[in-house]
PDB file of C-alpha atoms in Angstrom:
ATOM      1  CA  VAL A   1      -0.013   0.030   0.023  1.00  0.00           C
ATOM      2  CA  SER A   2       1.176   3.570  -0.744  1.00  0.00           C
ATOM      3  CA  LEU A   3       3.789   2.622  -3.546  1.00  0.00           C
ATOM      4  CA  PRO A   4       4.400   5.460  -5.965  1.00  0.00           C
ATOM      5  CA  GLY A   5       3.433   4.841  -9.409  1.00  0.00           C
ATOM      6  CA  TRP A   6       7.040   4.638 -10.679  1.00  0.00           C
ATOM      7  CA  ALA A   7       7.724   1.812  -8.388  1.00  0.00           C
ATOM      8  CA  ASP A   8       5.330  -0.242 -10.616  1.00  0.00           C
ATOM      9  CA  ASN A   9       6.403   1.134 -13.989  1.00  0.00           C
ATOM     10  CA  GLU A  10      10.295   1.451 -13.747  1.00  0.00           C
ATOM     11  CA  GLY A  11      12.574  -1.446 -13.442  1.00  0.00           C
ATOM     12  CA  TRP A  12      16.293  -1.906 -12.447  1.00  0.00           C
ATOM     13  CA  ASP A  13      18.985  -4.693 -12.792  1.00  0.00           C
ATOM     14  CA  ILE A  14      20.068  -5.670  -9.330  1.00  0.00           C
ATOM     15  CA  GLN A  15      23.169  -7.816  -8.498  1.00  0.00           C
ATOM     16  CA  ALA A  16      23.639  -9.167  -5.027  1.00  0.00           C
ATOM     17  CA  ALA A  17      25.707 -12.096  -3.554  1.00  0.00           C
ATOM     18  CA  ALA A  18      25.403 -13.881  -0.318  1.00  0.00           C
ATOM     19  CA  GLY A  19      28.469 -15.743   1.302  1.00  0.00           C
ATOM     20  CA  ASP A  20      28.189 -19.245   2.744  1.00  0.00           C
ATOM     21  CA  ALA A  21      24.920 -20.859   2.688  1.00  0.00           C
ATOM     22  CA  PRO A  22      22.262 -18.453   4.227  1.00  0.00           C
ATOM     23  CA  SER A  23      18.821 -19.829   5.187  1.00  0.00           C
ATOM     24  CA  THR A  24      15.674 -18.619   3.411  1.00  0.00           C
ATOM     25  CA  GLN A  25      14.893 -16.397   6.510  1.00  0.00           C
ATOM     26  CA  GLN A  26      18.520 -14.813   6.407  1.00  0.00           C
ATOM     27  CA  LYS A  27      18.031 -14.236   2.555  1.00  0.00           C
ATOM     28  CA  ARG A  28      14.946 -12.300   3.123  1.00  0.00           C
ATOM     29  CA  ALA A  29      16.663 -10.141   5.840  1.00  0.00           C
ATOM     30  CA  MET A  30      19.524  -9.495   3.372  1.00  0.00           C
ATOM     31  CA  LEU A  31      17.036  -8.544   0.828  1.00  0.00           C
ATOM     32  CA  GLN A  32      15.115  -6.269   3.171  1.00  0.00           C
ATOM     33  CA  ALA A  33      18.588  -4.612   4.006  1.00  0.00           C
ATOM     34  CA  LEU A  34      19.409  -4.032   0.224  1.00  0.00           C
ATOM     35  CA  LEU A  35      15.996  -2.368  -0.377  1.00  0.00           C
ATOM     36  CA  ALA A  36      16.518  -0.185   2.742  1.00  0.00           C
ATOM     37  CA  GLU A  37      20.141   0.756   1.539  1.00  0.00           C
ATOM     38  CA  ARG A  38      19.500   1.275  -2.123  1.00  0.00           C
ATOM     39  CA  PHE A  39      15.933   2.427  -2.276  1.00  0.00           C
ATOM     40  CA  LYS A  40      15.758   4.125   1.121  1.00  0.00           C
ATOM     41  CA  LEU A  41      12.708   1.900   1.953  1.00  0.00           C
ATOM     42  CA  THR A  42      10.825   2.089   5.205  1.00  0.00           C
ATOM     43  CA  TYR A  43       7.499   0.537   5.883  1.00  0.00           C
ATOM     44  CA  HIS A  44       5.103  -0.671   8.625  1.00  0.00           C
ATOM     45  CA  ARG A  45       2.380  -3.337   8.894  1.00  0.00           C
ATOM     46  CA  GLU A  46      -1.321  -2.713   9.315  1.00  0.00           C
ATOM     47  CA  THR A  47      -4.448  -4.768   9.515  1.00  0.00           C
ATOM     48  CA  ARG A  48      -7.205  -3.505   7.262  1.00  0.00           C
ATOM     49  CA  GLN A  49     -10.768  -4.804   6.146  1.00  0.00           C
ATOM     50  CA  LEU A  50     -10.292  -5.728   2.438  1.00  0.00           C
ATOM     51  CA  PRO A  51     -12.323  -7.597  -0.197  1.00  0.00           C
ATOM     52  CA  VAL A  52     -11.337 -11.314   0.202  1.00  0.00           C
ATOM     53  CA  PHE A  53     -12.641 -14.613  -0.633  1.00  0.00           C
ATOM     54  CA  ALA A  54     -13.851 -16.975   2.326  1.00  0.00           C
ATOM     55  CA  LEU A  55     -13.268 -20.835   1.931  1.00  0.00           C
ATOM     56  CA  SER A  56     -16.049 -22.688   3.760  1.00  0.00           C
ATOM     57  CA  LEU A  57     -17.785 -26.063   3.488  1.00  0.00           C
ATOM     58  CA  GLN A  58     -20.438 -26.549   0.915  1.00  0.00           C
ATOM     59  CA  ASN A  59     -22.331 -28.469   3.460  1.00  0.00           C
ATOM     60  CA  ALA A  60     -21.805 -28.265   7.059  1.00  0.00           C
ATOM     61  CA  GLY A  61     -20.094 -31.195   8.435  1.00  0.00           C
ATOM     62  CA  ARG A  62     -19.412 -32.916   5.117  1.00  0.00           C
ATOM     63  CA  THR A  63     -16.113 -32.894   2.997  1.00  0.00           C
ATOM     64  CA  GLY A  64     -15.524 -34.023  -0.501  1.00  0.00           C
ATOM     65  CA  PRO A  65     -14.095 -37.366  -1.683  1.00  0.00           C
ATOM     66  CA  GLN A  66     -10.640 -35.869  -2.320  1.00  0.00           C
ATOM     67  CA  LEU A  67     -10.314 -34.146   1.078  1.00  0.00           C
ATOM     68  CA  ARG A  68      -9.157 -37.045   3.102  1.00  0.00           C
ATOM     69  CA  PRO A  69      -7.503 -37.714   6.577  1.00  0.00           C
ATOM     70  CA  PRO A  70      -3.729 -38.274   5.899  1.00  0.00           C
ATOM     71  CA  SER A  71      -2.606 -41.901   5.400  1.00  0.00           C
ATOM     72  CA  ASP A  72      -0.768 -43.168   8.454  1.00  0.00           C
ATOM     73  CA  GLU A  73       1.726 -45.065   6.312  1.00  0.00           C
ATOM     74  CA  ALA A  74       2.587 -42.072   4.257  1.00  0.00           C
ATOM     75  CA  THR A  75       6.046 -40.763   4.486  1.00  0.00           C
ATOM     76  CA  CYS A  76       6.652 -37.153   4.525  1.00  0.00           C
ATOM     77  CA  GLN A  77      10.164 -37.431   2.778  1.00  0.00           C
ATOM     78  CA  PRO A  78      10.025 -36.156  -0.664  1.00  0.00           C
ATOM     79  CA  ASN A  79      11.189 -38.676  -3.428  1.00  0.00           C
ATOM     80  CA  PRO A  80      14.410 -37.303  -4.969  1.00  0.00           C
ATOM     81  CA  ASN A  81      13.387 -38.845  -8.389  1.00  0.00           C
ATOM     82  CA  ALA A  82       9.977 -37.104  -8.359  1.00  0.00           C
ATOM     83  CA  GLY A  83       8.913 -35.762 -11.774  1.00  0.00           C
ATOM     84  CA  ALA A  84      11.502 -38.105 -13.714  1.00  0.00           C
ATOM     85  CA  THR A  85       8.747 -40.023 -15.239  1.00  0.00           C
ATOM     86  CA  GLU A  86       5.261 -39.201 -16.244  1.00  0.00           C
ATOM     87  CA  PRO A  87       2.514 -40.292 -14.104  1.00  0.00           C
ATOM     88  CA  THR A  88       0.768 -43.491 -15.067  1.00  0.00           C
ATOM     89  CA  GLY A  89      -2.620 -43.348 -13.353  1.00  0.00           C
ATOM     90  CA  ARG A  90      -5.635 -44.903 -15.040  1.00  0.00           C
ATOM     91  CA  THR A  91      -7.579 -41.741 -14.433  1.00  0.00           C
ATOM     92  CA  PRO A  92      -6.280 -37.991 -14.237  1.00  0.00           C
ATOM     93  CA  LEU A  93      -7.097 -37.980 -10.445  1.00  0.00           C
ATOM     94  CA  GLU A  94      -4.890 -41.080  -9.945  1.00  0.00           C
ATOM     95  CA  SER A  95      -2.069 -39.348 -11.787  1.00  0.00           C
ATOM     96  CA  VAL A  96      -2.418 -36.363  -9.433  1.00  0.00           C
ATOM     97  CA  THR A  97      -2.362 -38.490  -6.438  1.00  0.00           C
ATOM     98  CA  GLN A  98       0.903 -40.235  -7.724  1.00  0.00           C
ATOM     99  CA  ILE A  99       2.355 -36.870  -8.339  1.00  0.00           C
ATOM    100  CA  LEU A 100       1.597 -35.686  -4.701  1.00  0.00           C
ATOM    101  CA  ARG A 101       2.773 -38.894  -3.317  1.00  0.00           C
ATOM    102  CA  ASP A 102       6.377 -37.982  -4.131  1.00  0.00           C
ATOM    103  CA  GLY A 103       6.156 -34.479  -2.915  1.00  0.00           C
ATOM    104  CA  PRO A 104       6.720 -33.006   0.607  1.00  0.00           C
ATOM    105  CA  CYS A 105       4.302 -32.872   3.347  1.00  0.00           C
ATOM    106  CA  GLY A 106       2.727 -29.550   4.488  1.00  0.00           C
ATOM    107  CA  ARG A 107       3.049 -27.826   1.124  1.00  0.00           C
ATOM    108  CA  VAL A 108       0.338 -27.041  -1.490  1.00  0.00           C
ATOM    109  CA  LEU A 109       1.752 -28.228  -4.937  1.00  0.00           C
ATOM    110  CA  SER A 110       0.069 -27.520  -8.276  1.00  0.00           C
ATOM    111  CA  GLY A 111       0.651 -27.913 -12.127  1.00  0.00           C
ATOM    112  CA  VAL A 112      -0.742 -29.176 -15.277  1.00  0.00           C
ATOM    113  CA  LEU A 113      -0.658 -32.902 -16.126  1.00  0.00           C
ATOM    114  CA  PRO A 114       2.127 -33.441 -18.605  1.00  0.00           C
ATOM    115  CA  ASN A 115       0.175 -35.424 -21.061  1.00  0.00           C
ATOM    116  CA  ASP A 116      -3.082 -33.366 -21.050  1.00  0.00           C
ATOM    117  CA  ARG A 117      -2.788 -29.602 -20.736  1.00  0.00           C
ATOM    118  CA  SER A 118      -6.462 -29.269 -20.183  1.00  0.00           C
ATOM    119  CA  GLN A 119      -5.955 -30.747 -16.669  1.00  0.00           C
ATOM    120  CA  ALA A 120      -4.688 -28.475 -14.061  1.00  0.00           C
ATOM    121  CA  TRP A 121      -4.298 -29.892 -10.657  1.00  0.00           C
ATOM    122  CA  ALA A 122      -3.481 -28.655  -7.128  1.00  0.00           C
ATOM    123  CA  GLY A 123      -3.169 -30.467  -3.766  1.00  0.00           C
ATOM    124  CA  GLY A 124      -0.759 -31.686  -1.105  1.00  0.00           C
ATOM    125  CA  ARG A 125      -0.196 -34.160   1.777  1.00  0.00           C
ATOM    126  CA  ARG A 126      -0.807 -33.370   5.316  1.00  0.00           C
ATOM    127  CA  VAL A 127      -1.867 -29.842   4.502  1.00  0.00           C
ATOM    128  CA  SER A 128      -3.977 -27.659   6.774  1.00  0.00           C
ATOM    129  CA  LEU A 129      -6.870 -25.915   5.121  1.00  0.00           C
ATOM    130  CA  ALA A 130      -5.447 -22.490   6.206  1.00  0.00           C
ATOM    131  CA  THR A 131      -2.307 -23.319   4.213  1.00  0.00           C
ATOM    132  CA  PHE A 132      -4.557 -24.485   1.300  1.00  0.00           C
ATOM    133  CA  ALA A 133      -6.755 -21.374   1.395  1.00  0.00           C
ATOM    134  CA  ALA A 134      -3.672 -19.094   1.478  1.00  0.00           C
ATOM    135  CA  SER A 135      -2.368 -20.819  -1.758  1.00  0.00           C
ATOM    136  CA  LEU A 136      -5.684 -20.617  -3.813  1.00  0.00           C
ATOM    137  CA  GLY A 137      -4.952 -17.043  -5.148  1.00  0.00           C
ATOM    138  CA  GLU A 138      -1.854 -18.417  -6.778  1.00  0.00           C
ATOM    139  CA  GLN A 139      -3.683 -21.471  -8.432  1.00  0.00           C
ATOM    140  CA  THR A 140      -6.280 -19.347 -10.481  1.00  0.00           C
ATOM    141  CA  PRO A 141      -6.857 -15.699 -11.495  1.00  0.00           C
ATOM    142  CA  LEU A 142      -9.234 -14.844  -8.723  1.00  0.00           C
ATOM    143  CA  GLU A 143     -10.484 -11.133  -8.668  1.00  0.00           C
ATOM    144  CA  ARG A 144      -9.866 -11.400  -4.884  1.00  0.00           C
ATOM    145  CA  PRO A 145      -6.457 -13.016  -4.484  1.00  0.00           C
ATOM    146  CA  ILE A 146      -6.621 -13.303  -0.742  1.00  0.00           C
ATOM    147  CA  VAL A 147      -8.436 -16.296   0.584  1.00  0.00           C
ATOM    148  CA  LEU A 148      -9.270 -16.856   4.374  1.00  0.00           C
ATOM    149  CA  ASP A 149     -10.000 -20.317   5.780  1.00  0.00           C
ATOM    150  CA  ARG A 150     -13.563 -20.159   7.225  1.00  0.00           C
ATOM    151  CA  THR A 151     -14.105 -24.053   7.314  1.00  0.00           C
ATOM    152  CA  GLY A 152     -13.634 -24.449  11.012  1.00  0.00           C
ATOM    153  CA  LEU A 153     -11.563 -27.630  10.466  1.00  0.00           C
ATOM    154  CA  ASP A 154      -8.140 -27.790  12.166  1.00  0.00           C
ATOM    155  CA  SER A 155      -7.055 -31.018  11.082  1.00  0.00           C
ATOM    156  CA  LEU A 156      -4.536 -32.029   8.383  1.00  0.00           C
ATOM    157  CA  PHE A 157      -5.690 -33.481   5.125  1.00  0.00           C
ATOM    158  CA  ASP A 158      -4.351 -35.059   2.019  1.00  0.00           C
ATOM    159  CA  ILE A 159      -5.954 -32.870  -0.749  1.00  0.00           C
ATOM    160  CA  ALA A 160      -6.347 -33.343  -4.574  1.00  0.00           C
ATOM    161  CA  MET A 161      -8.445 -31.531  -7.016  1.00  0.00           C
ATOM    162  CA  LEU A 162      -8.467 -31.300 -10.864  1.00  0.00           C
ATOM    163  CA  TRP A 163      -9.984 -28.782 -13.073  1.00  0.00           C
ATOM    164  CA  ASN A 164      -9.807 -27.369 -16.697  1.00  0.00           C
ATOM    165  CA  PRO A 165      -8.042 -24.120 -16.785  1.00  0.00           C
ATOM    166  CA  GLN A 166      -9.693 -23.253 -20.175  1.00  0.00           C
ATOM    167  CA  ASN A 167     -13.024 -23.566 -18.555  1.00  0.00           C
ATOM    168  CA  GLN A 168     -13.989 -20.406 -16.859  1.00  0.00           C
ATOM    169  CA  GLU A 169     -17.262 -19.682 -15.149  1.00  0.00           C
ATOM    170  CA  LEU A 170     -17.931 -16.307 -17.035  1.00  0.00           C
ATOM    171  CA  ALA A 171     -16.170 -17.232 -20.402  1.00  0.00           C
ATOM    172  CA  ALA A 172     -18.266 -16.936 -23.432  1.00  0.00           C
ATOM    173  CA  ASN A 173     -17.219 -20.270 -24.646  1.00  0.00           C
ATOM    174  CA  ALA A 174     -17.527 -22.125 -21.248  1.00  0.00           C
ATOM    175  CA  GLY A 175     -20.179 -24.450 -22.748  1.00  0.00           C
ATOM    176  CA  ASP A 176     -17.642 -25.557 -25.450  1.00  0.00           C
ATOM    177  CA  GLN A 177     -15.261 -26.835 -22.915  1.00  0.00           C
ATOM    178  CA  THR A 178     -15.148 -30.229 -21.173  1.00  0.00           C
ATOM    179  CA  GLY A 179     -14.128 -30.806 -17.532  1.00  0.00           C
ATOM    180  CA  LEU A 180     -14.835 -29.043 -14.285  1.00  0.00           C
ATOM    181  CA  THR A 181     -14.245 -25.282 -13.677  1.00  0.00           C
ATOM    182  CA  PHE A 182     -11.969 -24.330 -10.782  1.00  0.00           C
ATOM    183  CA  VAL A 183     -15.125 -23.612  -8.594  1.00  0.00           C
ATOM    184  CA  GLN A 184     -16.827 -26.846  -9.517  1.00  0.00           C
ATOM    185  CA  ALA A 185     -13.726 -28.876  -8.690  1.00  0.00           C
ATOM    186  CA  LEU A 186     -13.618 -27.151  -5.274  1.00  0.00           C
ATOM    187  CA  ARG A 187     -17.224 -28.167  -4.561  1.00  0.00           C
ATOM    188  CA  GLU A 188     -17.250 -31.756  -6.194  1.00  0.00           C
ATOM    189  CA  HIS A 189     -13.731 -32.953  -5.284  1.00  0.00           C
ATOM    190  CA  LEU A 190     -13.263 -31.063  -1.860  1.00  0.00           C
ATOM    191  CA  GLY A 191     -16.648 -30.043  -0.683  1.00  0.00           C
ATOM    192  CA  LEU A 192     -15.564 -26.521  -0.436  1.00  0.00           C
ATOM    193  CA  ARG A 193     -16.823 -23.227  -1.800  1.00  0.00           C
ATOM    194  CA  LEU A 194     -15.656 -19.549  -2.112  1.00  0.00           C
ATOM    195  CA  GLN A 195     -17.657 -16.563  -0.890  1.00  0.00           C
ATOM    196  CA  ARG A 196     -17.137 -12.980  -1.358  1.00  0.00           C
ATOM    197  CA  GLU A 197     -16.753 -10.876   1.761  1.00  0.00           C
ATOM    198  CA  ASN A 198     -14.509  -8.282   3.655  1.00  0.00           C
ATOM    199  CA  GLY A 199     -11.956  -9.618   5.976  1.00  0.00           C
ATOM    200  CA  PRO A 200      -8.968  -8.634   8.039  1.00  0.00           C
ATOM    201  CA  VAL A 201      -5.745  -8.765   5.926  1.00  0.00           C
ATOM    202  CA  GLU A 202      -2.317  -7.805   7.165  1.00  0.00           C
ATOM    203  CA  VAL A 203      -0.782  -5.226   4.603  1.00  0.00           C
ATOM    204  CA  ILE A 204       2.539  -3.559   4.272  1.00  0.00           C
ATOM    205  CA  VAL A 205       2.333   0.386   4.185  1.00  0.00           C
ATOM    206  CA  VAL A 206       5.223   2.039   2.464  1.00  0.00           C
ATOM    207  CA  ASP A 207       6.360   5.219   4.330  1.00  0.00           C
ATOM    208  CA  ARG A 208       9.210   6.183   2.247  1.00  0.00           C
ATOM    209  CA  VAL A 209      10.879   4.914  -0.989  1.00  0.00           C
ATOM    210  CA  GLU A 210      13.197   6.596  -3.362  1.00  0.00           C
ATOM    211  CA  ARG A 211      14.623   5.885  -6.788  1.00  0.00           C
ATOM    212  CA  PRO A 212      18.116   4.335  -6.330  1.00  0.00           C
ATOM    213  CA  THR A 213      21.251   6.308  -7.292  1.00  0.00           C
ATOM    214  CA  SER A 214      23.948   5.059  -9.505  1.00  0.00           C
ATOM    215  CA  ASP A 215      26.701   5.211  -7.149  1.00  0.00           C
TER     216      ASP A 215
END
């Protein structure tokens, strides 16, 4: 919030190097220091009421067939050979499950089936619905990219959903496409729905930022 127009319209080449092997958190701190030094960036955080989507159960107390308790025998170590071969499931959903089985736990993964570009997928193993909700704005172009978990379910789940990214709810040619839309897949595979509302969102408010100098 409060970025000047030039910050969206102008670009720079930035070169930076980090010694040793810093962690992700250390890299973020280094990047913040670089922005503060070169762009004189200062900011603070606020919580504001903004338009969001709320993720909730379609029917109280009922989840969909692809929103399941985690398998007890599942290992949470990712397969180092994941992605080396194409999935061989008998159905697209079986192929998605095969892909997710090789992935890490606690993360939402997404992609398109390699043998069918009309089949987009998303899911994860041992994932909270709060994590899943936060990822939805990255999976499909929502006009409200922030999604809040309103399901009331605190457990971890194995999640898999599949939809046709070319099949949009409001597209003029929606009737010409096969497969589910993103919203239909949420409902039919997971038993979930998105509702428009206003909700509390933490935002970064820019107090000061300047164009970098050449020296």
